[in-house]
XYZ file of C-alpha atoms in Angstrom:
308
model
C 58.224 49.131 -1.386
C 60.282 52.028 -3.598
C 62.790 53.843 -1.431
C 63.039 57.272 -2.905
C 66.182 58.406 -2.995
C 65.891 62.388 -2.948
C 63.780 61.257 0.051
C 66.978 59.818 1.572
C 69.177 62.439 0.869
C 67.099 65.229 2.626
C 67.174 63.148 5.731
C 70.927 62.930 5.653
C 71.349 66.507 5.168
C 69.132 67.858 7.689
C 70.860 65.321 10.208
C 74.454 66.555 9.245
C 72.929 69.776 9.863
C 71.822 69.105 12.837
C 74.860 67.615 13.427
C 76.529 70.866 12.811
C 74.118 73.144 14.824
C 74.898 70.720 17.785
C 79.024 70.841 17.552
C 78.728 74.469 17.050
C 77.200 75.045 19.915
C 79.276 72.880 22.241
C 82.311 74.705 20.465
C 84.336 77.017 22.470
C 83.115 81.048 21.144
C 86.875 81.831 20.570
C 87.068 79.078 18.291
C 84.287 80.315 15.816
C 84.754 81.751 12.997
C 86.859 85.145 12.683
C 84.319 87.383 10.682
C 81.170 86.319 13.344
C 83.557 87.139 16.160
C 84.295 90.469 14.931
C 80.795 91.165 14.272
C 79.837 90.117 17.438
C 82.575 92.789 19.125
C 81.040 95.531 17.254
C 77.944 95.352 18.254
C 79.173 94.864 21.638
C 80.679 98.669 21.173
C 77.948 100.111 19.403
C 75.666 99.201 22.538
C 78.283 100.454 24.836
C 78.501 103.460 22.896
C 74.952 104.605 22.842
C 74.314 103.467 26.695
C 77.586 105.530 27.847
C 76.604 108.300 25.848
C 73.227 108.608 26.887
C 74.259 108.142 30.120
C 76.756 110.961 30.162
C 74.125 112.866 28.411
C 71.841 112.514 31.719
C 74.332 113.940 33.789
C 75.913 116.623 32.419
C 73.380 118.097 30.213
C 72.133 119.754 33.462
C 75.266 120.713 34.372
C 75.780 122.523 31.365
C 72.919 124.135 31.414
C 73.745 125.374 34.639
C 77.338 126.395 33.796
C 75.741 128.601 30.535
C 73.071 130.305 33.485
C 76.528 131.429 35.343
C 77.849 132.620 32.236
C 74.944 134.589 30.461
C 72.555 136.976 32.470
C 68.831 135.794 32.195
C 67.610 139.141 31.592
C 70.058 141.331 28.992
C 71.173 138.215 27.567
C 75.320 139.462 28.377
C 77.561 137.179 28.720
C 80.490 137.699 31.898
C 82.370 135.737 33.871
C 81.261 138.213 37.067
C 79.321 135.332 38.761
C 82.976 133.491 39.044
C 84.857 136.800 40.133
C 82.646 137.269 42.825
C 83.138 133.932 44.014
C 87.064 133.539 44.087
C 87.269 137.255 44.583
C 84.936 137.272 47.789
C 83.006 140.208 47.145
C 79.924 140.054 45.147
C 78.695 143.902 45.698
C 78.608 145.160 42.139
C 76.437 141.741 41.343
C 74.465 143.167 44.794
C 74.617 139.819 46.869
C 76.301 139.631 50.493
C 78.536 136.625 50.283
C 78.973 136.627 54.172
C 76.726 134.257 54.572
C 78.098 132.148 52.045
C 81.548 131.910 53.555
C 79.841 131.133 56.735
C 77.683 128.187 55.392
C 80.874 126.872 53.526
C 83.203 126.912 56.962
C 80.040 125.478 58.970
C 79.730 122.488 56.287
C 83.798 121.528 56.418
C 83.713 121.888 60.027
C 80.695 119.194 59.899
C 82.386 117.240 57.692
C 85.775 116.655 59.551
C 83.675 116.020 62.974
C 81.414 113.690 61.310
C 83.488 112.075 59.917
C 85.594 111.465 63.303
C 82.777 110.237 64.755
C 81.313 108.070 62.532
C 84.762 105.970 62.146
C 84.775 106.368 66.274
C 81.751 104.619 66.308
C 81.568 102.086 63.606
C 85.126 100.954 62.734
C 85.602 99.053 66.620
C 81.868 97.609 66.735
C 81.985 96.453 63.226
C 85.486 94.621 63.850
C 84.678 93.169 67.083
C 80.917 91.819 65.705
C 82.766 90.849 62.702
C 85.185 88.557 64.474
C 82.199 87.594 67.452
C 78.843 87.127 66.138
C 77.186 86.781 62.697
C 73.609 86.928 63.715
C 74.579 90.083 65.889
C 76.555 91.555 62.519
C 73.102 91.499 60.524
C 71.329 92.943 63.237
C 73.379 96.214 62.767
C 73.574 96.013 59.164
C 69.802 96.408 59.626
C 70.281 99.111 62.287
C 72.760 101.352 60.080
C 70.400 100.828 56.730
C 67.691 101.611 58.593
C 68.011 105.796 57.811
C 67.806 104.876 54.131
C 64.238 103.952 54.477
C 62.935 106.602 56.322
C 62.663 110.530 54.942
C 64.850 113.096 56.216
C 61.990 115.065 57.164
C 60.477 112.068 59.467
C 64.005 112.103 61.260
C 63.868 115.654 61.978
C 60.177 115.822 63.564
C 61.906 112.949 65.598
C 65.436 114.838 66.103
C 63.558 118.291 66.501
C 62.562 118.102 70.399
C 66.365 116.377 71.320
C 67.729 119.472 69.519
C 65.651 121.815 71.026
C 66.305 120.217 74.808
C 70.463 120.387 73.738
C 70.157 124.304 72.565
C 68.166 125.104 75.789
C 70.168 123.133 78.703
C 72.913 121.313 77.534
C 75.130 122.863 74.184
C 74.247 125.620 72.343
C 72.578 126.655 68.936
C 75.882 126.656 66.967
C 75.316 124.254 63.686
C 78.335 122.305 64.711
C 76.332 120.021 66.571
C 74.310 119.134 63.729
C 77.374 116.092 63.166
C 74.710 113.633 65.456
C 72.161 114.299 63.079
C 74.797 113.831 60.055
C 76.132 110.779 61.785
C 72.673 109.098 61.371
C 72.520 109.936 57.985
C 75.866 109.180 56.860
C 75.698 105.876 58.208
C 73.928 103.218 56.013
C 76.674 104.824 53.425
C 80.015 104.333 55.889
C 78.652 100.869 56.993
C 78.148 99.470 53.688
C 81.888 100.626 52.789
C 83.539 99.019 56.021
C 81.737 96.005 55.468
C 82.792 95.107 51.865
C 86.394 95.722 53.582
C 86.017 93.661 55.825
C 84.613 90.556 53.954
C 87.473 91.104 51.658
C 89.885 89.842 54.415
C 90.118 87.161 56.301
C 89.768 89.033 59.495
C 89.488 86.196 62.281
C 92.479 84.357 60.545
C 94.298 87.505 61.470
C 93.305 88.104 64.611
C 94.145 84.199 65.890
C 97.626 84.768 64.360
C 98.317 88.188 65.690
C 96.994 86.857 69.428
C 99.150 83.658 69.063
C 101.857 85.872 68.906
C 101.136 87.674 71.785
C 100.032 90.432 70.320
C 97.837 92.459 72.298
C 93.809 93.481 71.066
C 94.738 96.996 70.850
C 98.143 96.363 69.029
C 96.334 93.608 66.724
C 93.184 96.293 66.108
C 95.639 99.952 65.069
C 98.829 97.496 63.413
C 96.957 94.251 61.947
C 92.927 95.099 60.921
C 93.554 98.864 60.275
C 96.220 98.887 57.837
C 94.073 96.383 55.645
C 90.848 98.537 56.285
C 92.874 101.680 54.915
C 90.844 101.566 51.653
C 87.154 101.021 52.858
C 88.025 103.813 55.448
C 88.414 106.152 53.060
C 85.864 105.142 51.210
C 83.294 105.563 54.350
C 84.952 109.147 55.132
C 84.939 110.274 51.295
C 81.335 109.335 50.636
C 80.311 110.652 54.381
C 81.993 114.100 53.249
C 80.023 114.178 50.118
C 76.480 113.764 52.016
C 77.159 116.218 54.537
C 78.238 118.749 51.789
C 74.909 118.191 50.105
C 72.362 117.814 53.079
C 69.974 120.999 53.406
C 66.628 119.190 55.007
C 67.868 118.932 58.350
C 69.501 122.113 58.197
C 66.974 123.653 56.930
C 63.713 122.630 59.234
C 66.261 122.557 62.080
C 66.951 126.246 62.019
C 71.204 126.239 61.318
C 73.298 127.323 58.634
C 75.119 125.261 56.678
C 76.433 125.230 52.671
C 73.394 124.353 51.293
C 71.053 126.410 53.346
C 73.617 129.320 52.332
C 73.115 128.384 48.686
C 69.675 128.825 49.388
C 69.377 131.959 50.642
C 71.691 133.305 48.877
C 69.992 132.207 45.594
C 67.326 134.968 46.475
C 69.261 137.741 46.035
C 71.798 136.390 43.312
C 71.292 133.203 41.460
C 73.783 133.202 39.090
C 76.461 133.315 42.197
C 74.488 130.189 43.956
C 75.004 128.229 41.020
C 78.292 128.366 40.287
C 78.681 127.964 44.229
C 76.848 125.122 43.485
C 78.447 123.648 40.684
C 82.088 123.649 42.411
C 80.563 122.104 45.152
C 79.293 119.181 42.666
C 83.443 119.421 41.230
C 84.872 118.841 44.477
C 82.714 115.912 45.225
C 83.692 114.683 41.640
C 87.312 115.168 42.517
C 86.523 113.027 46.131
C 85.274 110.538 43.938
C 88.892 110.586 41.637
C 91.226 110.920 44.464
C 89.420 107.592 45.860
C 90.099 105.928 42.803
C 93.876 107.394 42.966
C 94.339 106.031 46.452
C 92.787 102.982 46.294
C 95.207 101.817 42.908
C 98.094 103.296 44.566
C 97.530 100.942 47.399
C 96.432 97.774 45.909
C 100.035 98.541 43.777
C 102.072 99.135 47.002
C 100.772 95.830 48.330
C 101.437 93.980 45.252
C 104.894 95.083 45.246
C 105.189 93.689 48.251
C-alpha cells in the first residue's frame, strides 16, 4: 500500500504542535515570552482601572452631590459657603435653624461612643481570651451569640429592648440617652468580636500563656503584659469600627425616644437642610479619617515589632 507522504508530514506537525501546546503549558508564566507577558499586565490594569473607578464612582458621586446641595441654595440657585459658617461658627440664626440641638446630639453621641466602647472591650476582650485558651466548641458558641444582632433588624431589637428601657427610666436610671451604650453594646458587637477574633488566631495564644505561667507569671500579669500588648491592633480595630456604628445609629434612638447625632441631624434637617448635610458629611469624614488613623497605627506597629 502507497504511504503518502504530505499525509505523513501533517501528522508530524500537528504532533510537534501538540508537543508545543503541552511544554507551554507546563512552562513556568515568567518564562513566556516578553511581549505576551506585557500584554497580559495591561489588561490586568485596564480591568483594575475600570473596577476602581467605578467603584469610587459609587461612593463619592453621592457625596458630591451632597457637598454641591451645601454649597448652592435649592431655591435661588446662590451659591455660599453659609451652611459651613454656621456649623464651625455655632450659630445658624441668619440661615433660621437652632443648632442647640445639634450640639446636644453631637456631645450625647461621643459620650456613647467612649462608654460603649469601655464596655464592650470590658466584656469581650477577658471572655474571648479565656474561651480562646479553654474551649473551642464553647468559642463557636459565642461567635454565634455575638453575630447573632447581624441577623435580626434594629427595629425587632427595639420592640424587644423597648419594655427593659421603659422599666430602667421608671425605677432604676433615668431617661438621659447615655444609657442607650447597652443597646449600642448589642449592636456593636458582631463588629468588635469579629476584630478580636482575627487577633487572636493570629497568635499563638496558649503557647503564650504556658510560657508566661511556667515562669510564674501570674493570670492577671500574663492577661495586661503578655495577650494585651499583642491584641493592641485588633483592639483598636473593635473600638474604631464600634465608634463608627454608634456615630451612625438613629433606629434605636429614634423609636426609643433619646437624642443622639443622628436623631439631631434629623430634626434638624426640618428646619435647615443644607446645615444637616454638611453636619452629615463631616460626620462621614471623621469616620473616613477613623478608618486612616487605623491603617496609620496598625503599620506603625507591625514596624515597631519588626524592628525589634
Amino acid at each position: 500500500m502507497a504511504v503518502n507522504p504530505n499525509a505523513i508530514q501533517s501528522q508530524a506537525a500537528s504532533q510537534t504542535a501538540a508537543a508545543g501546546t503541552a511544554a507551554t503549558a507546563g512552562v513556568d508564566p515568567a518564562s513566556r515570552p516578553p511581549q505576551l507577558r506585557a500584554a497580559r499586565i495591561r489588561k490586568q490594569r485596564v480591568i483594575k482601572f475600570v473596577i476602581l473607578f467605578i467603584t469610587l464612582g459609587f461612593l463619592f458621586v453621592p457625596l458630591l452631590s451632597m457637598l454641591l446641595f451645601t454649597l448652592r441654595h435649592p431655591l435661588s440657585g446662590r451659591w455660599s459657603l453659609a451652611p459651613w459658617e454656621a456649623i464651625f461658627t455655632g450659630n445658624g440664626d441668619s440661615l433660621g435653624a437652632d443648632l442647640t440641638v445639634l450640639w446636644q446630639g453631637l456631645g450625647t453621641s461621643l459620650a456613647l461612643c467612649a462608654v460603649t466602647v469601655v464596655i464592650m472591650l470590658l466584656l469581650m476582650v477577658p471572655t474571648m481570651v479565656i474561651v480562646h485558651i479553654r474551649s473551642k466548641a464553647l468559642e463557636r458558641a459565642i461567635e454565634w451569640v455575638a453575630t447573632l444582632p447581624l441577623t435580626i433588624p434594629a427595629i425587632v431589637l427595639v420592640v424587644g429592648l423597648g419594655p427593659i428601657y421603659r422599666w430602667l427610666s421608671a425605677d432604676v436610671l433615668s431617661t438621659n440617652p447615655i444609657w442607650l451604650c447597652f443597646a449600642y453594646v448589642i449592636l456593636v458587637m458582631p463588629f468588635a468580636f469579629r476584630a478580636i477574633a482575627v487577633g487572636l488566631n493570629s497568635i499563638d495564644v496558649k503557647t503564650l500563656v504556658e510560657a508566661a505561667r511556667s515562669l510564674g507569671a501570674s493570670w492577671p500579669h500574663v492577661f495586661f503584659r503578655v495577650i494585651i500588648p499583642n491584641l493592641w491592633q485588633a483592639i483598636l480595630s473593635s473600638a474604631f469600627i464600634s465608634i463608627a456604628v454608634v456615630l451612625g445609629e438613629y433606629t434605636v434612638a429614634s423609636l426609643l425616644g433619646r437624642m443622639n447625632l443622628q436623631v439631631a441631624l434629623y430634626q434638624l434637617g426640618q428646619s435647615n437642610s443644607q446645615i444637616s448635610t454638611a453636619m452629615s458629611l463631616l460626620a462621614l469624614l471623621f469616620g473616613v479619617v477613623l478608618l486612616v488613623a487605623l491603617d496609620l497605627i496598625s503599620d506603625a506597629m507591625r514596624k515597631t515589632k519588626e524592628g525589634k
